[in-house]
């Protein structure tokens, strides 16, 4: 990883970034993090992560965006198929100075807490954390994000590494433990989500979603 040691412009930074070589700044203070977030506001191709003095600027690859979008579409099908309210805020910035943490999930969903954010597109996601956050690992691992999401109190964390989608639940000790199925969507297991995401190697999104809708419909008929 490259390390930022001097002042940079947005143009200079973006010209140097690549999925394989994110920038990392050690010893960054909160004001520096806020300045970077503001400078890169509206640049959807990067993520900015901050955790107790470590600032990371991570570019997103096409593969990364493909899988993130597929997860969103799968959850959308479950929401309408089961008539279960789900509110998505995409990939917003969660940040809190008192925690010295900031992160931008690849996707996030309000399910049990949907009523708390209904009727407004302007909420502080840091104060009302989503029920589920999703991270897609293509070039880099999200191991450092467990601590960040636990600090925000996010109950459920989905992590896909192009091989397996693992589901983690936040326990009373503020640690995530892997589980076989989603708390918010019991019909969605790690096995099922992995199966459909991994179909991307042979099928396009349209075909995968058709297969998923067929599986969901059969599941409803059998219950």
mmCIF file of C-alpha atoms in Angstrom:
data_model
loop_
_atom_site.group_PDB
_atom_site.id
_atom_site.type_symbol
_atom_site.label_atom_id
_atom_site.label_comp_id
_atom_site.label_asym_id
_atom_site.label_seq_id
_atom_site.Cartn_x
_atom_site.Cartn_y
_atom_site.Cartn_z
ATOM 1 C CA UNK A 1 0.000 0.000 0.000
ATOM 2 C CA UNK A 2 1.157 3.502 -0.781
ATOM 3 C CA UNK A 3 1.394 6.076 1.985
ATOM 4 C CA UNK A 4 0.298 9.706 1.647
ATOM 5 C CA UNK A 5 2.933 11.970 3.158
ATOM 6 C CA UNK A 6 2.066 15.322 1.585
ATOM 7 C CA UNK A 7 -0.833 17.525 0.593
ATOM 8 C CA UNK A 8 -2.621 16.282 -2.502
ATOM 9 C CA UNK A 9 -5.425 17.422 -4.777
ATOM 10 C CA UNK A 10 -8.371 15.283 -5.723
ATOM 11 C CA UNK A 11 -7.125 15.061 -9.296
ATOM 12 C CA UNK A 12 -3.644 13.973 -8.212
ATOM 13 C CA UNK A 13 -5.033 11.351 -5.861
ATOM 14 C CA UNK A 14 -7.471 9.848 -8.345
ATOM 15 C CA UNK A 15 -4.799 9.668 -11.027
ATOM 16 C CA UNK A 16 -2.596 7.551 -8.738
ATOM 17 C CA UNK A 17 -5.229 5.225 -7.288
ATOM 18 C CA UNK A 18 -5.889 1.724 -8.542
ATOM 19 C CA UNK A 19 -7.761 -1.225 -6.991
ATOM 20 C CA UNK A 20 -4.440 -2.936 -6.288
ATOM 21 C CA UNK A 21 -2.789 0.100 -4.666
ATOM 22 C CA UNK A 22 -5.006 2.060 -2.257
ATOM 23 C CA UNK A 23 -3.534 4.957 -0.308
ATOM 24 C CA UNK A 24 -2.943 4.696 3.427
ATOM 25 C CA UNK A 25 -2.032 7.507 5.794
ATOM 26 C CA UNK A 26 -0.859 6.621 9.290
ATOM 27 C CA UNK A 27 -1.171 9.125 12.112
ATOM 28 C CA UNK A 28 -3.983 11.069 10.427
ATOM 29 C CA UNK A 29 -6.143 13.168 12.721
ATOM 30 C CA UNK A 30 -9.902 13.564 12.506
ATOM 31 C CA UNK A 31 -9.719 16.893 10.708
ATOM 32 C CA UNK A 32 -7.575 15.332 7.983
ATOM 33 C CA UNK A 33 -10.140 12.581 7.544
ATOM 34 C CA UNK A 34 -12.983 15.113 7.324
ATOM 35 C CA UNK A 35 -11.056 17.100 4.703
ATOM 36 C CA UNK A 36 -10.518 13.996 2.579
ATOM 37 C CA UNK A 37 -14.202 13.029 2.814
ATOM 38 C CA UNK A 38 -15.208 16.520 1.754
ATOM 39 C CA UNK A 39 -12.651 16.648 -1.059
ATOM 40 C CA UNK A 40 -13.805 13.303 -2.455
ATOM 41 C CA UNK A 41 -17.520 13.952 -1.930
ATOM 42 C CA UNK A 42 -19.446 12.722 -4.943
ATOM 43 C CA UNK A 43 -16.642 10.505 -6.248
ATOM 44 C CA UNK A 44 -18.461 7.189 -6.273
ATOM 45 C CA UNK A 45 -15.447 5.184 -7.380
ATOM 46 C CA UNK A 46 -13.622 5.337 -4.029
ATOM 47 C CA UNK A 47 -14.230 4.524 -0.371
ATOM 48 C CA UNK A 48 -12.713 6.413 2.546
ATOM 49 C CA UNK A 49 -12.105 4.509 5.791
ATOM 50 C CA UNK A 50 -10.815 5.904 9.080
ATOM 51 C CA UNK A 51 -9.979 3.999 12.247
ATOM 52 C CA UNK A 52 -8.091 5.613 15.115
ATOM 53 C CA UNK A 53 -5.506 7.484 13.067
ATOM 54 C CA UNK A 54 -5.334 5.184 10.047
ATOM 55 C CA UNK A 55 -6.860 6.700 6.912
ATOM 56 C CA UNK A 56 -7.444 4.504 3.857
ATOM 57 C CA UNK A 57 -8.646 5.574 0.434
ATOM 58 C CA UNK A 58 -9.802 2.506 -1.479
ATOM 59 C CA UNK A 59 -10.731 2.556 -5.185
ATOM 60 C CA UNK A 60 -13.618 0.338 -6.300
ATOM 61 C CA UNK A 61 -13.161 -2.126 -9.139
ATOM 62 C CA UNK A 62 -15.870 -3.101 -11.662
ATOM 63 C CA UNK A 63 -16.013 -6.569 -10.063
ATOM 64 C CA UNK A 64 -16.566 -4.975 -6.672
ATOM 65 C CA UNK A 65 -19.460 -2.882 -7.966
ATOM 66 C CA UNK A 66 -20.972 -5.834 -9.834
ATOM 67 C CA UNK A 67 -21.263 -7.981 -6.720
ATOM 68 C CA UNK A 68 -22.474 -5.100 -4.548
ATOM 69 C CA UNK A 69 -25.246 -4.347 -7.022
ATOM 70 C CA UNK A 70 -26.221 -8.017 -7.228
ATOM 71 C CA UNK A 71 -26.575 -8.228 -3.428
ATOM 72 C CA UNK A 72 -28.815 -5.131 -3.468
ATOM 73 C CA UNK A 73 -31.006 -6.629 -6.167
ATOM 74 C CA UNK A 74 -31.307 -9.930 -4.313
ATOM 75 C CA UNK A 75 -32.417 -8.141 -1.130
ATOM 76 C CA UNK A 76 -34.855 -6.099 -3.210
ATOM 77 C CA UNK A 77 -36.444 -9.313 -4.523
ATOM 78 C CA UNK A 78 -36.759 -10.675 -0.986
ATOM 79 C CA UNK A 79 -38.340 -7.435 0.222
ATOM 80 C CA UNK A 80 -41.065 -7.430 -2.419
ATOM 81 C CA UNK A 81 -41.432 -11.202 -2.569
ATOM 82 C CA UNK A 82 -42.055 -11.487 1.177
ATOM 83 C CA UNK A 83 -43.783 -8.091 1.490
ATOM 84 C CA UNK A 84 -41.203 -7.101 4.073
ATOM 85 C CA UNK A 85 -40.258 -3.434 4.315
ATOM 86 C CA UNK A 86 -36.599 -2.815 3.570
ATOM 87 C CA UNK A 87 -35.047 0.623 3.192
ATOM 88 C CA UNK A 88 -31.673 0.891 1.498
ATOM 89 C CA UNK A 89 -29.314 3.852 1.768
ATOM 90 C CA UNK A 90 -26.722 2.484 -0.636
ATOM 91 C CA UNK A 91 -23.154 3.298 0.376
ATOM 92 C CA UNK A 92 -23.373 6.249 2.783
ATOM 93 C CA UNK A 93 -20.673 7.594 5.087
ATOM 94 C CA UNK A 94 -20.871 6.459 8.710
ATOM 95 C CA UNK A 95 -18.582 8.561 10.877
ATOM 96 C CA UNK A 96 -18.329 9.649 14.473
ATOM 97 C CA UNK A 97 -15.568 11.737 16.024
ATOM 98 C CA UNK A 98 -16.056 10.272 19.496
ATOM 99 C CA UNK A 99 -15.383 6.799 18.111
ATOM 100 C CA UNK A 100 -12.541 7.955 15.855
ATOM 101 C CA UNK A 101 -14.070 5.866 13.106
ATOM 102 C CA UNK A 102 -15.506 6.400 9.640
ATOM 103 C CA UNK A 103 -16.548 3.912 6.976
ATOM 104 C CA UNK A 104 -18.618 3.587 3.801
ATOM 105 C CA UNK A 105 -20.319 0.180 3.459
ATOM 106 C CA UNK A 106 -20.840 -1.264 0.003
ATOM 107 C CA UNK A 107 -24.534 -1.606 0.835
ATOM 108 C CA UNK A 108 -26.723 -1.215 3.905
ATOM 109 C CA UNK A 109 -30.294 -2.113 4.757
ATOM 110 C CA UNK A 110 -32.822 -1.122 7.389
ATOM 111 C CA UNK A 111 -35.254 -3.930 8.166
ATOM 112 C CA UNK A 112 -36.250 -4.140 11.845
ATOM 113 C CA UNK A 113 -35.331 -0.455 12.157
ATOM 114 C CA UNK A 114 -37.042 0.575 8.920
ATOM 115 C CA UNK A 115 -39.737 2.486 10.804
ATOM 116 C CA UNK A 116 -37.065 4.709 12.353
ATOM 117 C CA UNK A 117 -35.976 5.997 8.941
ATOM 118 C CA UNK A 118 -39.233 5.825 6.988
ATOM 119 C CA UNK A 119 -40.435 8.989 5.326
ATOM 120 C CA UNK A 120 -37.097 10.761 5.166
ATOM 121 C CA UNK A 121 -34.092 10.548 2.883
ATOM 122 C CA UNK A 122 -32.069 12.702 5.267
ATOM 123 C CA UNK A 123 -30.942 10.748 8.298
ATOM 124 C CA UNK A 124 -27.720 10.456 10.258
ATOM 125 C CA UNK A 125 -26.766 6.868 9.560
ATOM 126 C CA UNK A 126 -24.123 7.115 12.271
ATOM 127 C CA UNK A 127 -26.801 7.723 14.915
ATOM 128 C CA UNK A 128 -29.299 5.187 13.542
ATOM 129 C CA UNK A 129 -27.105 2.348 12.267
ATOM 130 C CA UNK A 130 -28.581 0.007 9.636
ATOM 131 C CA UNK A 131 -29.574 -3.541 10.491
ATOM 132 C CA UNK A 132 -27.288 -4.992 7.822
ATOM 133 C CA UNK A 133 -24.080 -3.775 6.216
ATOM 134 C CA UNK A 134 -22.433 -5.486 3.253
ATOM 135 C CA UNK A 135 -18.782 -5.526 2.227
ATOM 136 C CA UNK A 136 -17.348 -6.995 -0.963
ATOM 137 C CA UNK A 137 -13.701 -8.077 -0.900
ATOM 138 C CA UNK A 138 -12.028 -8.284 -4.305
ATOM 139 C CA UNK A 139 -8.444 -7.017 -3.916
ATOM 140 C CA UNK A 140 -8.306 -6.375 -0.164
ATOM 141 C CA UNK A 141 -9.718 -7.903 3.001
ATOM 142 C CA UNK A 142 -12.220 -6.115 5.248
ATOM 143 C CA UNK A 143 -10.837 -7.549 8.494
ATOM 144 C CA UNK A 144 -10.391 -4.080 10.014
ATOM 145 C CA UNK A 145 -14.063 -3.255 9.455
ATOM 146 C CA UNK A 146 -15.332 -5.701 12.081
ATOM 147 C CA UNK A 147 -14.101 -3.375 14.811
ATOM 148 C CA UNK A 148 -15.574 -0.337 13.065
ATOM 149 C CA UNK A 149 -19.052 -1.761 12.517
ATOM 150 C CA UNK A 150 -19.140 -3.208 16.035
ATOM 151 C CA UNK A 151 -18.384 0.262 17.432
ATOM 152 C CA UNK A 152 -21.370 1.662 15.533
ATOM 153 C CA UNK A 153 -23.568 -1.171 16.796
ATOM 154 C CA UNK A 154 -24.490 -2.679 13.429
ATOM 155 C CA UNK A 155 -26.292 -5.950 14.256
ATOM 156 C CA UNK A 156 -25.485 -7.884 11.079
ATOM 157 C CA UNK A 157 -22.471 -7.881 8.751
ATOM 158 C CA UNK A 158 -22.357 -9.687 5.393
ATOM 159 C CA UNK A 159 -18.928 -10.241 3.850
ATOM 160 C CA UNK A 160 -18.371 -11.693 0.359
ATOM 161 C CA UNK A 161 -14.895 -12.570 -0.924
ATOM 162 C CA UNK A 162 -15.877 -13.925 -4.376
ATOM 163 C CA UNK A 163 -15.939 -17.428 -2.923
ATOM 164 C CA UNK A 164 -18.232 -17.375 0.100
ATOM 165 C CA UNK A 165 -20.688 -14.926 1.570
ATOM 166 C CA UNK A 166 -20.373 -15.127 5.335
ATOM 167 C CA UNK A 167 -22.950 -13.723 7.749
ATOM 168 C CA UNK A 168 -21.900 -12.325 11.114
ATOM 169 C CA UNK A 169 -24.059 -11.257 14.048
ATOM 170 C CA UNK A 170 -23.000 -8.794 16.709
ATOM 171 C CA UNK A 171 -23.009 -10.461 20.113
ATOM 172 C CA UNK A 172 -23.267 -8.972 23.615
ATOM 173 C CA UNK A 173 -19.494 -8.744 23.929
ATOM 174 C CA UNK A 174 -19.442 -6.397 20.888
ATOM 175 C CA UNK A 175 -17.787 -9.095 18.807
ATOM 176 C CA UNK A 176 -19.096 -10.586 15.580
ATOM 177 C CA UNK A 177 -19.755 -14.308 15.423
ATOM 178 C CA UNK A 178 -20.344 -16.162 12.169
ATOM 179 C CA UNK A 179 -23.812 -17.636 11.739
ATOM 180 C CA UNK A 180 -25.487 -19.731 9.077
ATOM 181 C CA UNK A 181 -28.493 -17.498 8.363
ATOM 182 C CA UNK A 182 -29.517 -13.867 8.424
ATOM 183 C CA UNK A 183 -31.346 -12.662 11.518
ATOM 184 C CA UNK A 184 -33.357 -10.170 9.459
ATOM 185 C CA UNK A 185 -34.066 -12.566 6.569
ATOM 186 C CA UNK A 186 -34.021 -16.131 7.968
ATOM 187 C CA UNK A 187 -34.714 -17.470 4.472
ATOM 188 C CA UNK A 188 -31.325 -16.136 3.376
ATOM 189 C CA UNK A 189 -28.538 -18.397 4.501
ATOM 190 C CA UNK A 190 -24.845 -18.103 3.825
ATOM 191 C CA UNK A 191 -25.153 -21.157 1.591
ATOM 192 C CA UNK A 192 -27.985 -19.707 -0.510
ATOM 193 C CA UNK A 193 -26.410 -16.270 -0.917
ATOM 194 C CA UNK A 194 -23.087 -17.844 -1.843
ATOM 195 C CA UNK A 195 -24.777 -20.086 -4.401
ATOM 196 C CA UNK A 196 -26.412 -17.228 -6.294
ATOM 197 C CA UNK A 197 -23.491 -14.826 -6.084
ATOM 198 C CA UNK A 198 -21.114 -17.480 -7.352
ATOM 199 C CA UNK A 199 -23.335 -18.063 -10.389
ATOM 200 C CA UNK A 200 -21.799 -14.845 -11.735
ATOM 201 C CA UNK A 201 -19.017 -16.988 -13.152
ATOM 202 C CA UNK A 202 -21.436 -18.592 -15.633
ATOM 203 C CA UNK A 203 -24.508 -16.314 -15.819
ATOM 204 C CA UNK A 204 -25.326 -12.621 -16.052
ATOM 205 C CA UNK A 205 -27.302 -10.689 -13.437
ATOM 206 C CA UNK A 206 -30.605 -11.041 -15.264
ATOM 207 C CA UNK A 207 -30.360 -14.838 -15.398
ATOM 208 C CA UNK A 208 -29.242 -15.048 -11.772
ATOM 209 C CA UNK A 209 -32.135 -12.932 -10.570
ATOM 210 C CA UNK A 210 -34.623 -14.998 -12.551
ATOM 211 C CA UNK A 211 -33.238 -18.127 -10.873
ATOM 212 C CA UNK A 212 -33.388 -16.426 -7.489
ATOM 213 C CA UNK A 213 -37.001 -15.328 -7.975
ATOM 214 C CA UNK A 214 -37.903 -18.918 -8.917
ATOM 215 C CA UNK A 215 -36.156 -20.228 -5.787
ATOM 216 C CA UNK A 216 -37.885 -17.619 -3.612
ATOM 217 C CA UNK A 217 -41.312 -18.426 -5.042
ATOM 218 C CA UNK A 218 -40.836 -22.154 -4.421
ATOM 219 C CA UNK A 219 -39.677 -21.414 -0.886
ATOM 220 C CA UNK A 220 -42.860 -19.435 -0.188
ATOM 221 C CA UNK A 221 -45.044 -22.207 -1.608
ATOM 222 C CA UNK A 222 -43.402 -24.817 0.640
ATOM 223 C CA UNK A 223 -43.912 -22.762 3.827
#
